[in-house]
């Protein structure tokens, strides 16, 4: 369900809040708000990356699956991050499943709008890169913990 977007919604996500006001105003018509319902699937493996979700309330869990079909939670995302950045800036295809774990609200951008905004706002671009760096750091730490 899509809802009316307010500037407070954009500012409620740690990545989006860094967008300069003039740029946020320019892109506001292309930023959409939606409910996050418990167990709602935002994307599946093999699916084309068409949206990036920025939770403003609630939590989205990311799951990876083995070839044998076993599923493990590999990340969680709340109002400090986004779901789909890696894929939109990468291959354009999801290799994991994202499911709403704690209901709430998010804003989302289309693939095209995200790329335009990423290019237009230096602070936003920096925040997204930092978010991806932290996700990679967490993944590396998990590998170390599991190995030892």
Coordinates of N, CA and C in Angstrom, one line a residue:
X1 N 0.8 -1.2 0.0 CA 0.0 0.0 0.0 C 0.9 1.3 0.0
X2 N 0.7 2.1 -0.9 CA 1.5 3.3 -1.1 C 0.8 4.4 -0.3
X3 N 1.6 5.2 0.4 CA 1.0 6.3 1.3 C 1.6 7.6 0.8
X4 N 1.1 8.7 1.4 CA 1.6 10.0 1.1 C 2.9 10.2 1.7
X5 N 3.9 10.8 1.0 CA 5.2 11.0 1.4 C 5.4 12.3 2.1
X6 N 6.1 12.4 3.2 CA 6.4 13.7 3.8 C 7.9 13.8 3.9
X7 N 8.4 15.0 4.0 CA 9.9 15.1 4.1 C 10.4 14.5 5.3
X8 N 9.6 14.4 6.4 CA 10.0 13.7 7.6 C 10.3 12.2 7.4
X9 N 9.6 11.7 6.4 CA 9.8 10.3 6.0 C 11.2 10.1 5.4
X10 N 11.6 11.0 4.6 CA 12.9 10.9 4.0 C 14.0 11.0 5.0
X11 N 13.8 12.0 6.0 CA 14.8 12.2 7.0 C 14.8 11.1 8.1
X12 N 13.8 10.2 8.1 CA 13.8 9.2 9.1 C 14.7 8.0 8.8
X13 N 15.3 8.0 7.7 CA 16.2 6.9 7.3 C 17.6 7.6 7.3
X14 N 18.6 6.9 7.9 CA 19.9 7.5 8.1 C 20.7 7.8 6.8
X15 N 20.4 7.0 5.7 CA 21.0 7.3 4.4 C 20.3 8.4 3.7
X16 N 19.0 8.4 3.7 CA 18.2 9.4 3.0 C 18.3 10.8 3.7
X17 N 18.5 10.8 5.0 CA 18.6 12.1 5.7 C 19.7 13.0 5.3
X18 N 20.7 12.4 4.6 CA 21.9 13.1 4.2 C 21.8 13.8 2.9
X19 N 20.7 13.6 2.2 CA 20.4 14.2 0.9 C 20.2 15.7 1.1
X20 N 20.9 16.5 0.3 CA 20.7 17.9 0.4 C 19.2 18.3 0.2
X21 N 18.6 19.3 0.9 CA 17.2 19.6 0.8 C 16.8 19.9 -0.6
X22 N 17.6 20.6 -1.4 CA 17.2 21.0 -2.8 C 17.1 19.7 -3.7
X23 N 18.0 18.8 -3.5 CA 18.0 17.6 -4.2 C 16.9 16.7 -3.8
X24 N 16.6 16.6 -2.5 CA 15.5 15.8 -1.9 C 14.2 16.3 -2.5
X25 N 14.0 17.6 -2.6 CA 12.8 18.2 -3.1 C 12.6 17.8 -4.6
X26 N 13.7 17.9 -5.3 CA 13.7 17.5 -6.7 C 13.3 16.1 -6.9
X27 N 13.7 15.2 -6.1 CA 13.4 13.7 -6.2 C 12.2 13.3 -5.5
X28 N 11.6 14.1 -4.7 CA 10.5 13.7 -3.8 C 9.3 13.1 -4.5
X29 N 9.0 13.5 -5.7 CA 7.9 12.9 -6.5 C 8.2 11.5 -6.9
X30 N 9.5 11.1 -6.9 CA 9.9 9.7 -7.3 C 10.3 8.8 -6.1
X31 N 10.1 9.3 -4.9 CA 10.3 8.5 -3.7 C 8.9 8.2 -3.2
X32 N 8.7 6.9 -2.9 CA 7.4 6.4 -2.5 C 7.4 5.8 -1.2
X33 N 6.3 5.9 -0.5 CA 6.2 5.3 0.9 C 5.3 4.1 0.9
X34 N 5.6 3.0 1.6 CA 4.8 1.9 1.7 C 4.8 1.2 3.0
X35 N 3.8 0.4 3.3 CA 3.8 -0.4 4.5 C 4.7 -1.6 4.4
X36 N 5.3 -2.0 5.5 CA 6.1 -3.3 5.5 C 5.3 -4.2 6.4
X37 N 4.7 -5.2 5.8 CA 3.9 -6.2 6.6 C 4.7 -7.4 6.9
X38 N 4.5 -7.9 8.1 CA 5.3 -9.1 8.6 C 5.2 -10.2 7.6
X39 N 6.4 -10.8 7.3 CA 6.6 -11.9 6.4 C 6.5 -11.5 4.9
X40 N 6.3 -10.2 4.7 CA 6.2 -9.7 3.3 C 7.6 -9.9 2.6
X41 N 7.6 -10.5 1.4 CA 8.8 -10.7 0.7 C 9.1 -9.5 -0.2
X42 N 10.2 -8.9 0.0 CA 10.6 -7.7 -0.8 C 11.3 -8.2 -2.1
X43 N 12.1 -9.2 -2.0 CA 12.7 -9.8 -3.2 C 13.1 -11.2 -3.0
X44 N 13.3 -11.9 -4.1 CA 13.7 -13.4 -4.1 C 14.9 -13.6 -5.0
X45 N 15.7 -14.6 -4.7 CA 16.8 -14.9 -5.6 C 16.4 -15.1 -7.0
X46 N 17.3 -14.5 -7.9 CA 17.0 -14.6 -9.3 C 16.1 -13.5 -9.8
X47 N 15.5 -12.7 -9.0 CA 14.6 -11.6 -9.4 C 15.4 -10.4 -9.7
X48 N 15.0 -9.7 -10.7 CA 15.6 -8.5 -11.2 C 15.5 -7.4 -10.1
X49 N 16.5 -6.7 -9.8 CA 16.5 -5.6 -8.8 C 15.8 -4.4 -9.4
X50 N 14.6 -4.1 -9.0 CA 13.8 -3.0 -9.5 C 13.6 -1.9 -8.5
X51 N 13.8 -2.1 -7.2 CA 13.6 -1.1 -6.1 C 14.7 -1.2 -5.1
X52 N 14.9 -0.1 -4.4 CA 15.7 -0.1 -3.2 C 14.8 0.4 -2.1
X53 N 14.7 -0.3 -1.0 CA 13.8 0.0 0.1 C 14.7 0.6 1.3
X54 N 14.2 1.7 1.8 CA 14.8 2.4 2.9 C 13.8 2.3 4.1
X55 N 14.0 1.3 5.0 CA 13.1 1.3 6.2 C 13.1 2.5 7.0
X56 N 12.0 3.0 7.4 CA 11.9 4.1 8.4 C 11.4 3.6 9.7
X57 N 10.6 2.6 9.7 CA 10.2 1.8 10.9 C 10.1 0.4 10.5
X58 N 10.5 -0.5 11.4 CA 10.5 -1.9 11.1 C 11.9 -2.5 10.7
X59 N 11.9 -3.8 10.5 CA 13.2 -4.4 10.2 C 13.0 -5.5 9.1
X60 N 13.9 -5.5 8.1 CA 13.9 -6.4 7.0 C 15.1 -7.4 7.2
X61 N 14.8 -8.7 7.1 CA 15.9 -9.7 7.2 C 16.2 -10.2 5.8
X62 N 17.5 -10.4 5.6 CA 18.0 -11.0 4.3 C 18.4 -12.4 4.6
X63 N 18.0 -13.3 3.7 CA 18.3 -14.7 3.9 C 19.1 -15.2 2.6
X64 N 20.1 -16.1 2.9 CA 20.8 -16.8 1.8 C 20.5 -18.2 1.9
X65 N 20.4 -18.9 0.7 CA 20.1 -20.3 0.7 C 21.2 -21.1 0.1
X66 N 21.4 -22.3 0.7 CA 22.4 -23.2 0.1 C 21.8 -24.0 -1.1
X67 N 22.7 -24.7 -1.8 CA 22.2 -25.5 -2.9 C 21.3 -26.6 -2.4
X68 N 21.4 -27.0 -1.2 CA 20.6 -28.1 -0.6 C 19.3 -27.5 -0.1
X69 N 19.1 -26.2 -0.2 CA 17.8 -25.6 0.2 C 17.7 -25.1 1.6
X70 N 18.8 -25.2 2.3 CA 18.9 -24.6 3.7 C 19.0 -23.1 3.7
X71 N 18.3 -22.5 4.6 CA 18.2 -21.0 4.5 C 18.7 -20.4 5.8
X72 N 19.6 -19.4 5.7 CA 20.2 -18.8 6.9 C 20.1 -17.3 6.8
X73 N 19.7 -16.6 7.9 CA 19.6 -15.2 7.9 C 21.0 -14.6 7.9
X74 N 21.3 -13.7 6.9 CA 22.6 -13.2 6.8 C 22.7 -11.7 7.0
X75 N 21.6 -11.0 7.2 CA 21.7 -9.6 7.5 C 20.3 -9.1 8.0
X76 N 20.3 -8.0 8.7 CA 19.1 -7.3 9.0 C 19.3 -5.8 8.7
X77 N 18.2 -5.2 8.3 CA 18.2 -3.8 7.9 C 17.1 -3.0 8.5
X78 N 17.4 -1.9 9.2 CA 16.4 -1.1 9.8 C 16.6 0.3 9.2
X79 N 16.2 1.3 10.0 CA 16.2 2.7 9.6 C 17.6 3.3 9.4
X80 N 18.6 2.5 9.6 CA 20.0 2.9 9.4 C 20.5 2.5 8.0
X81 N 19.7 1.8 7.2 CA 20.3 1.3 6.0 C 19.2 1.2 4.9
X82 N 19.5 0.3 3.9 CA 18.7 0.1 2.8 C 18.8 -1.4 2.3
X83 N 17.7 -1.8 1.6 CA 17.7 -3.2 1.1 C 17.7 -3.1 -0.5
X84 N 18.7 -3.7 -1.1 CA 18.8 -3.7 -2.5 C 19.9 -2.9 -3.1
X85 N 20.7 -2.1 -2.3 CA 21.8 -1.3 -2.8 C 22.8 -2.1 -3.6
X86 N 23.3 -3.2 -2.9 CA 24.3 -4.0 -3.6 C 23.9 -4.4 -5.0
X87 N 22.7 -4.9 -5.1 CA 22.2 -5.5 -6.3 C 22.0 -4.4 -7.4
X88 N 21.5 -3.3 -7.0 CA 21.2 -2.2 -8.0 C 22.5 -1.6 -8.5
X89 N 23.5 -1.5 -7.6 CA 24.8 -1.0 -8.0 C 25.7 -2.1 -8.6
X90 N 25.2 -3.3 -8.5 CA 26.0 -4.5 -9.0 C 25.4 -5.1 -10.3
X91 N 25.0 -6.4 -10.1 CA 24.6 -7.2 -11.2 C 23.1 -6.9 -11.7
X92 N 22.4 -6.2 -10.8 CA 21.0 -5.9 -11.1 C 20.1 -7.1 -10.8
X93 N 20.6 -8.1 -10.2 CA 19.8 -9.3 -9.9 C 20.0 -9.8 -8.4
X94 N 19.0 -10.2 -7.7 CA 19.1 -10.6 -6.4 C 19.6 -12.0 -6.3
X95 N 20.5 -12.3 -5.3 CA 20.9 -13.6 -5.0 C 20.4 -14.1 -3.6
X96 N 19.6 -13.3 -3.0 CA 19.1 -13.6 -1.7 C 17.6 -13.2 -1.6
X97 N 17.1 -13.5 -0.4 CA 15.6 -13.3 -0.2 C 15.6 -12.2 0.9
X98 N 14.7 -11.2 0.8 CA 14.5 -10.2 1.8 C 13.1 -10.3 2.3
X99 N 12.9 -10.5 3.6 CA 11.6 -10.6 4.2 C 11.4 -9.7 5.4
X100 N 10.2 -9.1 5.5 CA 10.0 -8.2 6.6 C 9.9 -9.0 7.9
X101 N 10.7 -8.7 8.8 CA 10.7 -9.4 10.1 C 9.9 -8.7 11.1
X102 N 10.1 -7.4 11.2 CA 9.3 -6.5 12.1 C 8.5 -5.5 11.2
X103 N 7.2 -5.5 11.3 CA 6.4 -4.6 10.5 C 6.7 -3.2 10.7
X104 N 6.5 -2.4 9.7 CA 6.7 -0.9 9.8 C 6.4 -0.2 8.5
X105 N 7.2 0.7 8.2 CA 7.0 1.6 7.0 C 8.4 1.8 6.3
X106 N 8.4 1.9 5.0 CA 9.6 2.2 4.3 C 9.3 3.2 3.2
X107 N 10.4 3.7 2.6 CA 10.2 4.5 1.4 C 11.1 3.7 0.4
X108 N 10.7 3.8 -0.9 CA 11.4 3.0 -1.9 C 11.6 3.9 -3.1
X109 N 12.6 3.6 -3.8 CA 13.0 4.2 -5.1 C 13.1 3.2 -6.2
X110 N 12.8 3.5 -7.4 CA 13.0 2.6 -8.5 C 14.5 2.5 -8.7
X111 N 14.9 1.5 -9.4 CA 16.3 1.3 -9.8 C 16.9 2.6 -10.5
X112 N 16.1 3.1 -11.4 CA 16.6 4.3 -12.2 C 16.7 5.6 -11.3
X113 N 15.7 5.8 -10.5 CA 15.7 6.9 -9.6 C 16.8 6.8 -8.6
X114 N 17.0 5.6 -8.0 CA 18.1 5.4 -7.1 C 19.5 5.8 -7.7
X115 N 19.7 5.3 -8.9 CA 21.0 5.6 -9.6 C 21.1 7.1 -9.9
X116 N 20.0 7.8 -10.3 CA 20.1 9.2 -10.5 C 20.4 10.0 -9.2
X117 N 19.7 9.6 -8.1 CA 20.0 10.2 -6.8 C 21.4 9.9 -6.3
X118 N 21.9 8.7 -6.5 CA 23.2 8.3 -6.1 C 24.2 9.2 -6.9
X119 N 24.0 9.5 -8.1 CA 24.9 10.4 -8.9 C 24.7 11.9 -8.5
X120 N 23.6 12.3 -8.1 CA 23.3 13.7 -7.8 C 23.7 14.2 -6.4
X121 N 23.7 13.3 -5.4 CA 24.0 13.8 -4.1 C 25.3 13.1 -3.5
X122 N 26.3 13.9 -3.4 CA 27.6 13.4 -2.9 C 27.5 12.8 -1.4
X123 N 26.8 13.5 -0.5 CA 26.6 13.0 0.8 C 25.9 11.6 0.9
X124 N 24.8 11.6 0.0 CA 24.0 10.3 -0.1 C 24.9 9.2 -0.6
X125 N 25.7 9.5 -1.7 CA 26.5 8.5 -2.3 C 27.6 8.0 -1.2
X126 N 28.2 8.9 -0.5 CA 29.1 8.5 0.6 C 28.4 7.6 1.6
X127 N 27.2 8.0 2.0 CA 26.5 7.2 3.1 C 26.2 5.8 2.5
X128 N 25.8 5.7 1.3 CA 25.5 4.4 0.7 C 26.7 3.6 0.6
X129 N 27.8 4.1 0.2 CA 29.1 3.4 0.1 C 29.5 2.9 1.5
X130 N 29.4 3.8 2.5 CA 29.7 3.5 3.9 C 28.8 2.3 4.4
X131 N 27.5 2.4 4.1 CA 26.6 1.3 4.5 C 27.0 0.0 3.8
X132 N 27.4 0.0 2.6 CA 27.9 -1.2 1.9 C 29.2 -1.7 2.5
X133 N 30.1 -0.8 2.9 CA 31.3 -1.2 3.5 C 31.1 -1.9 4.9
X134 N 30.1 -1.3 5.6 CA 29.8 -1.9 7.0 C 29.2 -3.3 6.8
X135 N 28.3 -3.4 5.8 CA 27.7 -4.7 5.6 C 28.8 -5.8 5.2
X136 N 29.7 -5.4 4.4 CA 30.8 -6.3 4.0 C 31.7 -6.6 5.3
X137 N 31.9 -5.6 6.1 CA 32.7 -5.8 7.3 C 32.0 -6.8 8.2
X138 N 30.7 -6.7 8.4 CA 29.9 -7.6 9.2 C 30.0 -9.0 8.6
X139 N 29.9 -9.1 7.3 CA 29.9 -10.5 6.7 C 31.3 -11.1 6.9
X140 N 32.4 -10.3 6.8 CA 33.7 -10.9 7.0 C 33.9 -11.3 8.5
X141 N 33.3 -10.5 9.4 CA 33.4 -10.9 10.8 C 32.6 -12.2 11.1
X142 N 31.5 -12.4 10.4 CA 30.7 -13.6 10.6 C 31.5 -14.8 10.1
X143 N 32.2 -14.6 9.0 CA 33.0 -15.7 8.5 C 34.1 -16.1 9.5
X144 N 34.8 -15.1 10.0 CA 35.8 -15.3 11.0 C 35.2 -16.1 12.2
X145 N 34.1 -15.6 12.7 CA 33.5 -16.2 13.9 C 33.1 -17.7 13.6
X146 N 32.5 -17.9 12.5 CA 32.1 -19.3 12.1 C 33.3 -20.2 11.9
X147 N 34.4 -19.6 11.4 CA 35.6 -20.5 11.2 C 36.3 -20.8 12.5
X148 N 36.2 -19.9 13.5 CA 37.0 -20.1 14.7 C 36.1 -20.7 15.8

